[in-house]
PDB file of C-alpha atoms in Angstrom:
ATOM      1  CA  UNK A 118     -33.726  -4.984 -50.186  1.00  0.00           C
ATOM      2  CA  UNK A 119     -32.034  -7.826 -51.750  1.00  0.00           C
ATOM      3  CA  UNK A 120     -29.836  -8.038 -54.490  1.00  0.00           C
ATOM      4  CA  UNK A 121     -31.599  -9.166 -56.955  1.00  0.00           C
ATOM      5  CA  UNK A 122     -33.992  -6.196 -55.865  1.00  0.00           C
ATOM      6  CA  UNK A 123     -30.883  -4.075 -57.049  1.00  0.00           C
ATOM      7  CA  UNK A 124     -30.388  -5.404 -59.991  1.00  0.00           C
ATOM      8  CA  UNK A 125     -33.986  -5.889 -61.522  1.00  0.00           C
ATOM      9  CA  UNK A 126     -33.964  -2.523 -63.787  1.00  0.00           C
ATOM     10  CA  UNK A 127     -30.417  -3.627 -65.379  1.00  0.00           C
ATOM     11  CA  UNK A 128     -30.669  -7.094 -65.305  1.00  0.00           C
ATOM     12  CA  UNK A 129     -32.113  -7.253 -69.312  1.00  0.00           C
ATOM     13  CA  UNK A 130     -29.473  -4.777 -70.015  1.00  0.00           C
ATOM     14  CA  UNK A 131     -27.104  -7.944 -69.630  1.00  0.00           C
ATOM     15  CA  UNK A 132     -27.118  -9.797 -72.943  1.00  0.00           C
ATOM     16  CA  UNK A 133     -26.216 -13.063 -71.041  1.00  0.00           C
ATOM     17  CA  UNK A 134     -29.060 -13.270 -69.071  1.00  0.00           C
ATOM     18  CA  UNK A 135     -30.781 -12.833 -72.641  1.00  0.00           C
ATOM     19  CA  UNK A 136     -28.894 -15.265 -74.418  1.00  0.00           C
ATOM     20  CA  UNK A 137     -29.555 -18.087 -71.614  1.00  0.00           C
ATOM     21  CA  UNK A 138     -32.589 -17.457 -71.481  1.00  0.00           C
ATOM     22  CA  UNK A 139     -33.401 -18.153 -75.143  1.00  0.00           C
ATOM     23  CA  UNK A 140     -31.076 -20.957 -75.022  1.00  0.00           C
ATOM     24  CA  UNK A 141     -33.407 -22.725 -72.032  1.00  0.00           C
ATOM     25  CA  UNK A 142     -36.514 -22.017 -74.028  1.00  0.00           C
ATOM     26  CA  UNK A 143     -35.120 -23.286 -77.247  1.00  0.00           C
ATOM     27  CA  UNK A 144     -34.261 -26.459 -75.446  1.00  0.00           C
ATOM     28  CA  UNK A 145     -37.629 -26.690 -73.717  1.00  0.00           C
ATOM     29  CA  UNK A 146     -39.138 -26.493 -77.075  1.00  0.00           C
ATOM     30  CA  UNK A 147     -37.112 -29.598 -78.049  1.00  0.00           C
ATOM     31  CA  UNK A 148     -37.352 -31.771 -75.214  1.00  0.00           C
ATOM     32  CA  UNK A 149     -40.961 -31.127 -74.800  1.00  0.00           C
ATOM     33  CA  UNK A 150     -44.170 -32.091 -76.581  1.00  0.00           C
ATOM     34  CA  UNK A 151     -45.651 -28.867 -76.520  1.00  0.00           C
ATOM     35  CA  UNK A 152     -49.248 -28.651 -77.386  1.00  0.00           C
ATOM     36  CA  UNK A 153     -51.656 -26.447 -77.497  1.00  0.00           C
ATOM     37  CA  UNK A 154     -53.647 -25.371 -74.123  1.00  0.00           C
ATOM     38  CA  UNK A 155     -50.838 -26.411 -71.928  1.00  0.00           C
ATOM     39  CA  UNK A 156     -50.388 -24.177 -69.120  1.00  0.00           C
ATOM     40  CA  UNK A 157     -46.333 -23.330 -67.602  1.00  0.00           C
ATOM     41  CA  UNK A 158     -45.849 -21.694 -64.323  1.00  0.00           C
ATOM     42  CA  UNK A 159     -42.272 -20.399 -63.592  1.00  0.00           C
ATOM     43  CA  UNK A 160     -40.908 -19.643 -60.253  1.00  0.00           C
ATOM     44  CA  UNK A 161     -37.542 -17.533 -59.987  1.00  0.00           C
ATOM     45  CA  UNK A 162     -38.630 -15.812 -62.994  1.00  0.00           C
ATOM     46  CA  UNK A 163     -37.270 -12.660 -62.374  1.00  0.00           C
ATOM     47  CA  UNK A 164     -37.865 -10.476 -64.956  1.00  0.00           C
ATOM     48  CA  UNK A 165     -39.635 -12.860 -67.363  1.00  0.00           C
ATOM     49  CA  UNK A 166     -36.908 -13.043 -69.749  1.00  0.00           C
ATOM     50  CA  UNK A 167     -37.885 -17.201 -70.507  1.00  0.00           C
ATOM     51  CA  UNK A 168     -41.572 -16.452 -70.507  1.00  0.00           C
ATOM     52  CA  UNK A 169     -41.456 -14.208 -72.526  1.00  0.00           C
ATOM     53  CA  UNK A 170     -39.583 -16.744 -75.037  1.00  0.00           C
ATOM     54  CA  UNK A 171     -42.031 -19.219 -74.425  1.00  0.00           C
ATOM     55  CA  UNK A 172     -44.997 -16.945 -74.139  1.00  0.00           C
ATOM     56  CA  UNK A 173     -46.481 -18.281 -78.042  1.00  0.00           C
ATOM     57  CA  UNK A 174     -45.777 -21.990 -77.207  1.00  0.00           C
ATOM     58  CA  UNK A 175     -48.431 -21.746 -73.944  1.00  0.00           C
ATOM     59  CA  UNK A 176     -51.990 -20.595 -73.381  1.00  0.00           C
ATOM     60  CA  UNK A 177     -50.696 -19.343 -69.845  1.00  0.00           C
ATOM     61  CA  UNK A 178     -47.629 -18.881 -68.211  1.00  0.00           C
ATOM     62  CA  UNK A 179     -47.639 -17.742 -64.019  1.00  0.00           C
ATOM     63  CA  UNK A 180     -44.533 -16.279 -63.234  1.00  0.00           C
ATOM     64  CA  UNK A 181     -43.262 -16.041 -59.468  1.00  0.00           C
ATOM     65  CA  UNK A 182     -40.576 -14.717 -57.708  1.00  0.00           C
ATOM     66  CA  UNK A 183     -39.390 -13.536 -54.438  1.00  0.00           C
ATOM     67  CA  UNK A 184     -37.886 -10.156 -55.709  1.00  0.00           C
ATOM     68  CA  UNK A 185     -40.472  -7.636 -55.412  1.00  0.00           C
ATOM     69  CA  UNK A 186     -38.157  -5.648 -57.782  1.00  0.00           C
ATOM     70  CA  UNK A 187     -37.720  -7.658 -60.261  1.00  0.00           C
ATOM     71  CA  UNK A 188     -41.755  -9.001 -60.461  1.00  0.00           C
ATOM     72  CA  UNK A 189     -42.413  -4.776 -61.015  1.00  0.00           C
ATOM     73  CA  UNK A 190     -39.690  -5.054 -63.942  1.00  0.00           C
ATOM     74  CA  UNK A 191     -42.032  -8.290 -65.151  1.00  0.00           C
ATOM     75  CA  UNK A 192     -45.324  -6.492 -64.460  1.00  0.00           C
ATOM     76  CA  UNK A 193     -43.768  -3.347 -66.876  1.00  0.00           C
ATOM     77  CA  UNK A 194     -42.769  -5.570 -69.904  1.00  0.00           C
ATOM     78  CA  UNK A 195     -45.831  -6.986 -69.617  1.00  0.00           C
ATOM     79  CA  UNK A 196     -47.990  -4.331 -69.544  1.00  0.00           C
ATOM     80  CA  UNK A 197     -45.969  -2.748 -72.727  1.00  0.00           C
ATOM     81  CA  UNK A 198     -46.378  -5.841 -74.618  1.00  0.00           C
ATOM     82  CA  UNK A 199     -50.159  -5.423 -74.174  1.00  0.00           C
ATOM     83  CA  UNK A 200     -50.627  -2.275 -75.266  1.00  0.00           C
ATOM     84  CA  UNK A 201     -52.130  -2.344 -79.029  1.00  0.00           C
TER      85      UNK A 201
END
């Protein structure tokens, strides 16, 4: 198990990880022309956090990662923000 394994269920929990993460997407937003039907994939996404910031600006984000753990903790969120 690797560390980042360990970490996944805490590492949203850390409100630095949150706060770069919407600092990258609000400076993706700038320096790129997004428009609509454009497609992002993400790779070291752990738990999503910058996906999940960008999620209304693409028709598709893939998200990759080689923590097993912390893919599960994106797989959760995901599935919660689904639900109706």
């Amino acid at each position: 198990m690797s560390e980042f394994d360990i970490k996944a269920r805490e590492w949203d929990s850390d409100q630095r990880h949150v706060n770069r993460a919407a600092a990258v997407a609000a400076e993706i937003k700038k320096q790129i022309p997004l428009t609509p039907g454009m497609k992002a994939l993400e790779y070291g996404s752990g738990t999503g956090l910058l996906s999940f910031e960008l999620k209304d600006a693409f028709s598709e984000i893939v998200l990759m990662d080689n923590s097993q753990e912390m893919i599960r903790v994106c797989e959760e969120k995901s599935a919660y923000y689904q639900t109706p």
